[in-house]
């Protein structure tokens, strides 16, 4: 179905077409192409407000995911109506990600894509609060990024590599 991408910040230029293509390919790798996804590129102020309101952590972050359905890790939702074919919304903290990339020397567009993959996994019930959850999420991220790498010739790796 559709991917709605909105750039709600002006601090960092975002190449929307490549990001859109990557997220569509990642959604296909998850078997979720028939589901809508909202993707918002946000600045630090919005990410800080959202993180404070929903996670009680009032500081900017790289990604926040808001699933439309509550599903077990890796399960696809079973919608009954057309308007329920929605995975949810992902907020990418592009200003935060850009700052991190300047510090580490990583490619901003690559990290943005990997962060979107992480957010998509969260929409499908993956978590990383415990080591077993992290291992399951890491495997799924690695799998879908490998598919994207195969399609694009890139060499992307999951965000959560050193979490546990």
PDB file of C-alpha atoms in Angstrom:
ATOM      1  CA  UNK A   1       0.000   0.000   0.000  1.00  0.00           C
ATOM      2  CA  UNK A   2       1.306   3.463   0.712  1.00  0.00           C
ATOM      3  CA  UNK A   3       4.205   5.030   2.509  1.00  0.00           C
ATOM      4  CA  UNK A   4       3.564   8.573   3.644  1.00  0.00           C
ATOM      5  CA  UNK A   5       6.841  10.388   4.255  1.00  0.00           C
ATOM      6  CA  UNK A   6       6.753  13.808   5.901  1.00  0.00           C
ATOM      7  CA  UNK A   7       9.734  15.992   6.653  1.00  0.00           C
ATOM      8  CA  UNK A   8       8.730  17.940   9.778  1.00  0.00           C
ATOM      9  CA  UNK A   9      12.111  19.577  10.345  1.00  0.00           C
ATOM     10  CA  UNK A  10      14.421  21.939   8.487  1.00  0.00           C
ATOM     11  CA  UNK A  11      17.737  21.485  10.325  1.00  0.00           C
ATOM     12  CA  UNK A  12      19.037  18.620   8.149  1.00  0.00           C
ATOM     13  CA  UNK A  13      18.477  18.029   4.423  1.00  0.00           C
ATOM     14  CA  UNK A  14      16.837  14.632   3.841  1.00  0.00           C
ATOM     15  CA  UNK A  15      17.033  12.791   0.530  1.00  0.00           C
ATOM     16  CA  UNK A  16      13.445  11.584   0.540  1.00  0.00           C
ATOM     17  CA  UNK A  17      13.320   9.530  -2.667  1.00  0.00           C
ATOM     18  CA  UNK A  18      16.136   7.112  -1.687  1.00  0.00           C
ATOM     19  CA  UNK A  19      14.715   6.834   1.838  1.00  0.00           C
ATOM     20  CA  UNK A  20      11.256   6.085   0.433  1.00  0.00           C
ATOM     21  CA  UNK A  21      12.647   3.388  -1.895  1.00  0.00           C
ATOM     22  CA  UNK A  22      14.629   1.793   0.937  1.00  0.00           C
ATOM     23  CA  UNK A  23      11.668   1.731   3.345  1.00  0.00           C
ATOM     24  CA  UNK A  24       9.421   0.229   0.656  1.00  0.00           C
ATOM     25  CA  UNK A  25      12.014  -2.507   0.033  1.00  0.00           C
ATOM     26  CA  UNK A  26      12.357  -3.139   3.783  1.00  0.00           C
ATOM     27  CA  UNK A  27       8.584  -3.328   4.159  1.00  0.00           C
ATOM     28  CA  UNK A  28       8.517  -5.900   1.332  1.00  0.00           C
ATOM     29  CA  UNK A  29      11.304  -7.904   3.017  1.00  0.00           C
ATOM     30  CA  UNK A  30       9.092  -8.035   6.122  1.00  0.00           C
ATOM     31  CA  UNK A  31       6.160  -9.300   4.051  1.00  0.00           C
ATOM     32  CA  UNK A  32       4.222  -6.162   4.896  1.00  0.00           C
ATOM     33  CA  UNK A  33       3.931  -4.392   1.533  1.00  0.00           C
ATOM     34  CA  UNK A  34       0.148  -4.329   1.706  1.00  0.00           C
ATOM     35  CA  UNK A  35       0.241  -2.231   4.895  1.00  0.00           C
ATOM     36  CA  UNK A  36       0.448   1.557   5.083  1.00  0.00           C
ATOM     37  CA  UNK A  37       3.285   3.177   7.042  1.00  0.00           C
ATOM     38  CA  UNK A  38       3.754   6.765   8.140  1.00  0.00           C
ATOM     39  CA  UNK A  39       7.341   8.022   8.280  1.00  0.00           C
ATOM     40  CA  UNK A  40       8.087  11.400   9.855  1.00  0.00           C
ATOM     41  CA  UNK A  41      11.520  13.002   9.741  1.00  0.00           C
ATOM     42  CA  UNK A  42      11.671  15.028  12.959  1.00  0.00           C
ATOM     43  CA  UNK A  43      14.007  17.484  14.635  1.00  0.00           C
ATOM     44  CA  UNK A  44      15.335  17.282  18.177  1.00  0.00           C
ATOM     45  CA  UNK A  45      12.564  19.402  19.722  1.00  0.00           C
ATOM     46  CA  UNK A  46       9.759  17.150  18.446  1.00  0.00           C
ATOM     47  CA  UNK A  47      11.654  13.959  19.295  1.00  0.00           C
ATOM     48  CA  UNK A  48      12.313  15.272  22.801  1.00  0.00           C
ATOM     49  CA  UNK A  49       8.609  16.083  23.309  1.00  0.00           C
ATOM     50  CA  UNK A  50       7.470  12.689  21.998  1.00  0.00           C
ATOM     51  CA  UNK A  51      10.104  10.760  23.940  1.00  0.00           C
ATOM     52  CA  UNK A  52       9.135  12.614  27.118  1.00  0.00           C
ATOM     53  CA  UNK A  53       5.414  12.107  26.593  1.00  0.00           C
ATOM     54  CA  UNK A  54       5.486   8.427  25.592  1.00  0.00           C
ATOM     55  CA  UNK A  55       8.629   7.021  27.188  1.00  0.00           C
ATOM     56  CA  UNK A  56       9.110   9.419  30.108  1.00  0.00           C
ATOM     57  CA  UNK A  57      12.587  10.201  28.792  1.00  0.00           C
ATOM     58  CA  UNK A  58      12.606  13.926  27.892  1.00  0.00           C
ATOM     59  CA  UNK A  59      15.560  13.949  25.519  1.00  0.00           C
ATOM     60  CA  UNK A  60      15.904  13.594  21.766  1.00  0.00           C
ATOM     61  CA  UNK A  61      16.391  10.118  20.323  1.00  0.00           C
ATOM     62  CA  UNK A  62      16.964   8.472  16.962  1.00  0.00           C
ATOM     63  CA  UNK A  63      13.671   6.637  16.437  1.00  0.00           C
ATOM     64  CA  UNK A  64      10.233   6.232  17.969  1.00  0.00           C
ATOM     65  CA  UNK A  65       7.662   3.790  16.612  1.00  0.00           C
ATOM     66  CA  UNK A  66       3.934   3.917  17.209  1.00  0.00           C
ATOM     67  CA  UNK A  67       2.292   0.649  16.074  1.00  0.00           C
ATOM     68  CA  UNK A  68      -1.309   0.673  14.893  1.00  0.00           C
ATOM     69  CA  UNK A  69      -1.713  -2.966  15.973  1.00  0.00           C
ATOM     70  CA  UNK A  70      -0.305  -4.837  18.936  1.00  0.00           C
ATOM     71  CA  UNK A  71       1.235  -8.046  17.598  1.00  0.00           C
ATOM     72  CA  UNK A  72       3.743 -10.592  18.809  1.00  0.00           C
ATOM     73  CA  UNK A  73       7.241 -10.221  17.371  1.00  0.00           C
ATOM     74  CA  UNK A  74       7.224 -11.041  13.684  1.00  0.00           C
ATOM     75  CA  UNK A  75       3.484 -11.490  13.308  1.00  0.00           C
ATOM     76  CA  UNK A  76       1.602  -9.520  10.721  1.00  0.00           C
ATOM     77  CA  UNK A  77      -1.631  -7.878  11.825  1.00  0.00           C
ATOM     78  CA  UNK A  78      -4.901  -9.490  10.733  1.00  0.00           C
ATOM     79  CA  UNK A  79      -7.018  -6.499   9.752  1.00  0.00           C
ATOM     80  CA  UNK A  80     -10.727  -6.886   9.150  1.00  0.00           C
ATOM     81  CA  UNK A  81     -11.314  -3.593   7.356  1.00  0.00           C
ATOM     82  CA  UNK A  82      -9.427  -1.663   4.673  1.00  0.00           C
ATOM     83  CA  UNK A  83      -8.579   1.209   7.014  1.00  0.00           C
ATOM     84  CA  UNK A  84      -6.888  -1.251   9.392  1.00  0.00           C
ATOM     85  CA  UNK A  85      -4.159  -2.078   6.834  1.00  0.00           C
ATOM     86  CA  UNK A  86      -1.795   0.202   8.689  1.00  0.00           C
ATOM     87  CA  UNK A  87       1.397  -0.747  10.510  1.00  0.00           C
ATOM     88  CA  UNK A  88       1.714   2.602  12.275  1.00  0.00           C
ATOM     89  CA  UNK A  89       4.055   5.558  12.332  1.00  0.00           C
ATOM     90  CA  UNK A  90       7.813   5.876  12.647  1.00  0.00           C
ATOM     91  CA  UNK A  91       9.428   9.119  13.769  1.00  0.00           C
ATOM     92  CA  UNK A  92      13.055   9.381  12.697  1.00  0.00           C
ATOM     93  CA  UNK A  93      15.115  11.832  14.751  1.00  0.00           C
ATOM     94  CA  UNK A  94      17.069  13.064  11.743  1.00  0.00           C
ATOM     95  CA  UNK A  95      18.716  15.934  13.599  1.00  0.00           C
ATOM     96  CA  UNK A  96      19.853  13.547  16.354  1.00  0.00           C
ATOM     97  CA  UNK A  97      21.010  10.958  13.796  1.00  0.00           C
ATOM     98  CA  UNK A  98      22.904  13.621  11.852  1.00  0.00           C
ATOM     99  CA  UNK A  99      24.698  14.768  15.022  1.00  0.00           C
ATOM    100  CA  UNK A 100      25.656  11.163  15.827  1.00  0.00           C
ATOM    101  CA  UNK A 101      26.956  10.623  12.288  1.00  0.00           C
ATOM    102  CA  UNK A 102      29.109  13.748  12.497  1.00  0.00           C
ATOM    103  CA  UNK A 103      30.661  12.363  15.692  1.00  0.00           C
ATOM    104  CA  UNK A 104      31.215   8.820  14.383  1.00  0.00           C
ATOM    105  CA  UNK A 105      31.931   9.539  10.726  1.00  0.00           C
ATOM    106  CA  UNK A 106      29.157   7.183   9.569  1.00  0.00           C
ATOM    107  CA  UNK A 107      27.166   7.898   6.416  1.00  0.00           C
ATOM    108  CA  UNK A 108      23.983   9.789   7.319  1.00  0.00           C
ATOM    109  CA  UNK A 109      21.793   8.253   4.586  1.00  0.00           C
ATOM    110  CA  UNK A 110      22.905   4.735   5.523  1.00  0.00           C
ATOM    111  CA  UNK A 111      22.214   5.284   9.219  1.00  0.00           C
ATOM    112  CA  UNK A 112      18.842   6.834   8.394  1.00  0.00           C
ATOM    113  CA  UNK A 113      17.897   3.708   6.413  1.00  0.00           C
ATOM    114  CA  UNK A 114      19.083   1.352   9.160  1.00  0.00           C
ATOM    115  CA  UNK A 115      17.176   3.386  11.743  1.00  0.00           C
ATOM    116  CA  UNK A 116      14.025   3.132   9.626  1.00  0.00           C
ATOM    117  CA  UNK A 117      14.518  -0.668   9.477  1.00  0.00           C
ATOM    118  CA  UNK A 118      14.756  -0.677  13.270  1.00  0.00           C
ATOM    119  CA  UNK A 119      11.533   1.326  13.502  1.00  0.00           C
ATOM    120  CA  UNK A 120       9.735  -1.021  11.109  1.00  0.00           C
ATOM    121  CA  UNK A 121      10.720  -3.996  13.269  1.00  0.00           C
ATOM    122  CA  UNK A 122       9.229  -2.219  16.288  1.00  0.00           C
ATOM    123  CA  UNK A 123       5.954  -1.770  14.370  1.00  0.00           C
ATOM    124  CA  UNK A 124       5.852  -5.560  13.989  1.00  0.00           C
ATOM    125  CA  UNK A 125       6.251  -6.268  17.687  1.00  0.00           C
ATOM    126  CA  UNK A 126      10.024  -6.648  17.980  1.00  0.00           C
ATOM    127  CA  UNK A 127      11.586  -5.293  21.180  1.00  0.00           C
ATOM    128  CA  UNK A 128      15.024  -5.191  22.729  1.00  0.00           C
ATOM    129  CA  UNK A 129      14.390  -4.918  26.465  1.00  0.00           C
ATOM    130  CA  UNK A 130      15.976  -8.297  27.234  1.00  0.00           C
ATOM    131  CA  UNK A 131      18.811 -10.234  25.644  1.00  0.00           C
ATOM    132  CA  UNK A 132      16.494 -12.856  24.030  1.00  0.00           C
ATOM    133  CA  UNK A 133      14.287 -10.072  22.610  1.00  0.00           C
ATOM    134  CA  UNK A 134      17.366  -8.233  21.367  1.00  0.00           C
ATOM    135  CA  UNK A 135      18.694 -11.379  19.680  1.00  0.00           C
ATOM    136  CA  UNK A 136      15.359 -11.934  17.922  1.00  0.00           C
ATOM    137  CA  UNK A 137      15.145  -8.307  16.788  1.00  0.00           C
ATOM    138  CA  UNK A 138      18.786  -8.246  15.695  1.00  0.00           C
ATOM    139  CA  UNK A 139      18.213 -11.347  13.555  1.00  0.00           C
ATOM    140  CA  UNK A 140      15.179  -9.798  11.883  1.00  0.00           C
ATOM    141  CA  UNK A 141      16.956  -6.498  11.245  1.00  0.00           C
ATOM    142  CA  UNK A 142      19.953  -8.341   9.798  1.00  0.00           C
ATOM    143  CA  UNK A 143      17.649 -10.400   7.561  1.00  0.00           C
ATOM    144  CA  UNK A 144      15.763  -7.451   6.071  1.00  0.00           C
ATOM    145  CA  UNK A 145      18.901  -5.347   5.700  1.00  0.00           C
ATOM    146  CA  UNK A 146      20.584  -8.250   3.917  1.00  0.00           C
ATOM    147  CA  UNK A 147      17.700  -8.276   1.442  1.00  0.00           C
ATOM    148  CA  UNK A 148      18.076  -4.527   0.938  1.00  0.00           C
ATOM    149  CA  UNK A 149      21.854  -4.959   0.540  1.00  0.00           C
ATOM    150  CA  UNK A 150      21.231  -7.612  -2.104  1.00  0.00           C
ATOM    151  CA  UNK A 151      18.922  -5.286  -4.027  1.00  0.00           C
ATOM    152  CA  UNK A 152      21.054  -2.162  -3.747  1.00  0.00           C
ATOM    153  CA  UNK A 153      24.639  -3.356  -3.357  1.00  0.00           C
ATOM    154  CA  UNK A 154      24.927  -1.590  -0.016  1.00  0.00           C
ATOM    155  CA  UNK A 155      26.480  -3.037   3.145  1.00  0.00           C
ATOM    156  CA  UNK A 156      24.095  -2.015   5.915  1.00  0.00           C
ATOM    157  CA  UNK A 157      24.093  -3.626   9.350  1.00  0.00           C
ATOM    158  CA  UNK A 158      21.584  -3.464  12.227  1.00  0.00           C
ATOM    159  CA  UNK A 159      21.621  -0.610  14.743  1.00  0.00           C
ATOM    160  CA  UNK A 160      21.463  -2.865  17.741  1.00  0.00           C
ATOM    161  CA  UNK A 161      24.819  -4.567  17.130  1.00  0.00           C
ATOM    162  CA  UNK A 162      26.325  -3.712  20.511  1.00  0.00           C
ATOM    163  CA  UNK A 163      23.258  -3.452  22.709  1.00  0.00           C
ATOM    164  CA  UNK A 164      23.893  -6.523  24.891  1.00  0.00           C
TER     165      UNK A 164
END
